[in-house]
mmCIF file of C-alpha atoms in Angstrom:
data_model
loop_
_atom_site.group_PDB
_atom_site.id
_atom_site.type_symbol
_atom_site.label_atom_id
_atom_site.label_comp_id
_atom_site.label_asym_id
_atom_site.label_seq_id
_atom_site.Cartn_x
_atom_site.Cartn_y
_atom_site.Cartn_z
ATOM 1 C CA ALA A 650 0.000 0.000 0.000
ATOM 2 C CA HIS A 651 1.200 3.473 -0.845
ATOM 3 C CA MET A 652 1.520 5.890 2.110
ATOM 4 C CA GLU A 653 1.613 9.655 1.895
ATOM 5 C CA MET A 654 4.578 11.415 3.501
ATOM 6 C CA CYS A 655 2.332 13.007 6.173
ATOM 7 C CA ASP A 656 0.956 9.543 7.057
ATOM 8 C CA ILE A 657 4.507 8.212 7.408
ATOM 9 C CA ARG A 658 5.499 11.113 9.676
ATOM 10 C CA ALA A 659 2.416 10.593 11.862
ATOM 11 C CA TRP A 660 3.123 6.846 12.127
ATOM 12 C CA VAL A 661 6.802 7.465 13.026
ATOM 13 C CA LYS A 662 5.760 10.002 15.694
ATOM 14 C CA ARG A 663 3.179 7.593 17.207
ATOM 15 C CA GLU A 664 5.669 4.717 17.296
ATOM 16 C CA SER A 665 8.402 6.912 18.765
ATOM 17 C CA VAL A 666 6.111 8.137 21.546
ATOM 18 C CA LYS A 667 5.054 4.507 22.276
ATOM 19 C CA LYS A 668 8.705 3.433 22.630
ATOM 20 C CA TRP A 669 9.523 6.518 24.682
ATOM 21 C CA GLN A 670 6.572 5.803 27.023
ATOM 22 C CA ALA A 671 7.639 2.175 27.452
ATOM 23 C CA SER A 672 11.188 3.262 28.286
ATOM 24 C CA TRP A 673 9.929 5.995 30.650
ATOM 25 C CA SER A 674 7.621 3.570 32.458
ATOM 26 C CA ALA A 675 10.338 0.939 32.850
ATOM 27 C CA ASP A 676 12.992 3.332 34.212
ATOM 28 C CA VAL A 677 13.150 3.294 38.025
ATOM 29 C CA SER A 678 14.709 6.744 38.456
ATOM 30 C CA SER A 679 12.950 10.111 38.687
ATOM 31 C CA ARG A 680 10.119 8.854 40.891
ATOM 32 C CA HIS A 681 8.929 12.354 41.838
ATOM 33 C CA TYR A 682 8.700 13.541 38.240
ATOM 34 C CA LYS A 683 6.985 10.323 37.151
ATOM 35 C CA GLU A 684 4.362 10.840 39.831
ATOM 36 C CA VAL A 685 3.743 14.364 38.513
ATOM 37 C CA THR A 686 3.998 13.372 34.841
ATOM 38 C CA PRO A 687 3.223 9.686 34.294
ATOM 39 C CA SER A 688 2.821 10.017 30.513
ATOM 40 C CA VAL A 689 5.342 11.353 28.025
ATOM 41 C CA SER A 690 4.360 14.043 25.559
ATOM 42 C CA THR A 691 5.920 15.921 22.678
ATOM 43 C CA ARG A 692 4.220 19.077 23.953
ATOM 44 C CA ALA A 693 5.912 21.146 26.678
ATOM 45 C CA PRO A 694 3.599 21.703 29.666
ATOM 46 C CA PHE A 695 2.772 25.213 30.896
ATOM 47 C CA THR A 696 4.513 27.115 28.146
ATOM 48 C CA ASP A 697 1.864 29.706 27.486
ATOM 49 C CA GLY A 698 4.429 32.485 27.247
ATOM 50 C CA SER A 699 2.825 34.516 30.038
ATOM 51 C CA SER A 700 5.867 34.549 32.332
ATOM 52 C CA ARG A 701 9.195 32.813 31.937
ATOM 53 C CA ILE A 702 9.857 33.048 35.692
ATOM 54 C CA ARG A 703 6.500 31.376 36.417
ATOM 55 C CA GLU A 704 7.214 28.602 33.901
ATOM 56 C CA VAL A 705 10.653 27.931 35.412
ATOM 57 C CA THR A 706 9.282 28.024 38.962
ATOM 58 C CA ILE A 707 6.532 25.494 38.208
ATOM 59 C CA GLY A 708 8.971 23.434 36.140
ATOM 60 C CA ARG A 709 11.349 23.203 39.102
ATOM 61 C CA LEU A 710 8.492 22.057 41.352
ATOM 62 C CA ARG A 711 7.446 19.462 38.781
ATOM 63 C CA LEU A 712 11.041 18.197 38.582
ATOM 64 C CA GLY A 713 11.515 18.309 42.360
ATOM 65 C CA ARG A 714 14.487 20.674 41.963
ATOM 66 C CA THR A 715 14.033 23.337 44.620
ATOM 67 C CA LEU A 716 15.895 24.654 47.631
ATOM 68 C CA LEU A 717 13.653 22.786 50.065
ATOM 69 C CA ASN A 718 15.563 21.055 52.857
ATOM 70 C CA GLN A 719 15.653 17.597 51.266
ATOM 71 C CA GLU A 720 17.439 18.972 48.180
ATOM 72 C CA MET A 721 19.639 21.245 50.328
ATOM 73 C CA GLU A 722 20.732 18.225 52.369
ATOM 74 C CA LYS A 723 21.705 16.368 49.179
ATOM 75 C CA MET A 724 23.895 19.348 48.246
ATOM 76 C CA LYS A 725 25.349 19.348 51.781
ATOM 77 C CA LEU A 726 23.996 22.845 52.400
ATOM 78 C CA THR A 727 21.949 21.946 55.493
ATOM 79 C CA GLU A 728 22.243 19.453 58.326
ATOM 80 C CA SER A 729 18.749 18.025 58.007
ATOM 81 C CA GLY A 730 16.402 17.406 55.116
ATOM 82 C CA ASN A 731 13.421 17.610 57.464
ATOM 83 C CA CYS A 732 10.807 20.347 57.332
ATOM 84 C CA GLN A 733 11.301 23.226 59.764
ATOM 85 C CA LYS A 734 7.766 24.592 59.286
ATOM 86 C CA CYS A 735 5.835 21.759 60.898
ATOM 87 C CA ARG A 736 6.092 19.334 63.813
ATOM 88 C CA ASN A 737 5.831 16.122 61.793
ATOM 89 C CA ASP A 738 9.583 15.667 61.404
ATOM 90 C CA GLU A 739 9.029 14.725 57.750
ATOM 91 C CA ARG A 740 11.367 15.135 54.808
ATOM 92 C CA GLU A 741 10.768 18.519 53.180
ATOM 93 C CA ASP A 742 10.270 17.826 49.497
ATOM 94 C CA VAL A 743 7.802 19.236 46.961
ATOM 95 C CA LYS A 744 5.114 16.675 47.804
ATOM 96 C CA HIS A 745 5.388 17.480 51.519
ATOM 97 C CA MET A 746 5.296 21.225 50.838
ATOM 98 C CA LEU A 747 2.229 21.086 48.598
ATOM 99 C CA LEU A 748 0.201 18.314 50.262
ATOM 100 C CA LYS A 749 1.162 17.715 53.896
ATOM 101 C CA CYS A 750 3.066 20.512 55.652
ATOM 102 C CA GLU A 751 1.284 21.899 58.728
ATOM 103 C CA GLY A 752 3.018 25.243 58.245
ATOM 104 C CA ARG A 753 1.477 25.673 54.797
ATOM 105 C CA MET A 754 -2.184 24.930 55.599
ATOM 106 C CA PRO A 755 -3.531 28.120 53.940
ATOM 107 C CA LEU A 756 -1.978 26.959 50.647
ATOM 108 C CA HIS A 757 -3.363 23.427 51.077
ATOM 109 C CA ASP A 758 -6.829 24.805 51.835
ATOM 110 C CA GLU A 759 -6.835 26.855 48.605
ATOM 111 C CA LEU A 760 -5.600 23.891 46.550
ATOM 112 C CA LYS A 761 -8.139 21.517 48.135
ATOM 113 C CA LYS A 762 -10.982 23.951 47.342
ATOM 114 C CA ALA A 763 -9.809 24.149 43.724
ATOM 115 C CA CYS A 764 -9.679 20.341 43.535
ATOM 116 C CA ARG A 765 -13.218 20.055 44.893
ATOM 117 C CA ARG A 766 -14.510 22.649 42.392
ATOM 118 C CA LYS A 767 -12.923 20.679 39.559
ATOM 119 C CA ASN A 768 -13.932 17.298 41.026
ATOM 120 C CA LEU A 769 -10.270 16.237 41.237
ATOM 121 C CA GLU A 770 -8.470 14.224 43.871
ATOM 122 C CA PHE A 771 -5.968 16.237 45.965
ATOM 123 C CA THR A 772 -2.779 14.720 44.506
ATOM 124 C CA ILE A 773 0.591 16.078 43.401
ATOM 125 C CA ASN A 774 -0.215 15.064 39.822
ATOM 126 C CA ASN A 775 -3.494 16.971 39.750
ATOM 127 C CA ILE A 776 -2.242 20.155 41.382
ATOM 128 C CA LEU A 777 0.943 20.441 39.309
ATOM 129 C CA ASN A 778 -0.909 19.739 36.060
ATOM 130 C CA ASN A 779 -3.660 22.318 36.453
ATOM 131 C CA THR A 780 -3.104 25.912 35.371
ATOM 132 C CA GLU A 781 -5.358 27.441 38.042
ATOM 133 C CA MET A 782 -3.626 25.531 40.821
ATOM 134 C CA THR A 783 -0.115 26.215 39.550
ATOM 135 C CA GLY A 784 -1.106 29.904 39.491
ATOM 136 C CA THR A 785 -2.132 29.634 43.154
ATOM 137 C CA ILE A 786 1.133 27.872 43.999
ATOM 138 C CA TYR A 787 3.205 30.453 42.124
ATOM 139 C CA LYS A 788 1.506 33.357 43.966
ATOM 140 C CA TRP A 789 2.089 31.567 47.283
ATOM 141 C CA ILE A 790 5.781 31.101 46.530
ATOM 142 C CA GLN A 791 6.204 34.727 45.458
ATOM 143 C CA THR A 792 4.569 35.891 48.694
ATOM 144 C CA ASN A 793 5.724 33.312 51.260
ATOM 145 C CA GLU A 794 8.429 30.968 49.961
ATOM 146 C CA GLN A 795 10.942 32.864 47.815
ATOM 147 C CA ASN A 796 13.790 31.138 49.673
ATOM 148 C CA ILE A 797 12.967 27.782 48.016
ATOM 149 C CA LEU A 798 14.085 29.070 44.605
ATOM 150 C CA PRO A 799 17.447 30.207 43.270
ATOM 151 C CA HIS A 800 18.040 33.951 43.647
ATOM 152 C CA TRP A 801 17.666 34.580 39.901
ATOM 153 C CA LEU A 802 14.001 33.509 40.049
ATOM 154 C CA LYS A 803 13.033 36.069 42.690
#
């Protein structure tokens, strides 16, 4: 059967994404990012062009690359990777910050309300893949958490 060039390109793209997804799913590294982004895509998320600083900030949260204590401990820049804002003595990573931290309850309350309005479960995947919620998170960081980002993002 004769295939048009556009059909061939579409088939190659589909097959490439299938192989990429299989490889992504089988790889055991990058657990945080896989929880946020379980499916691969050829489209970059949250690149609406509105604010480069916002895109980088949300991108760093999605990748788990912040200056929260767990990352700071890995870089040997702090003694403990535990959260200093709550009494739970838990590791301070992005998931803890956005879902569990007692010291960030006002943020959690806003995100939970947004999840209920959208009929979504309160999960890291849902809140970091929703434009309204990432907007809420970005405003919170700009107001309350600038220390979790490199100085050039402030």
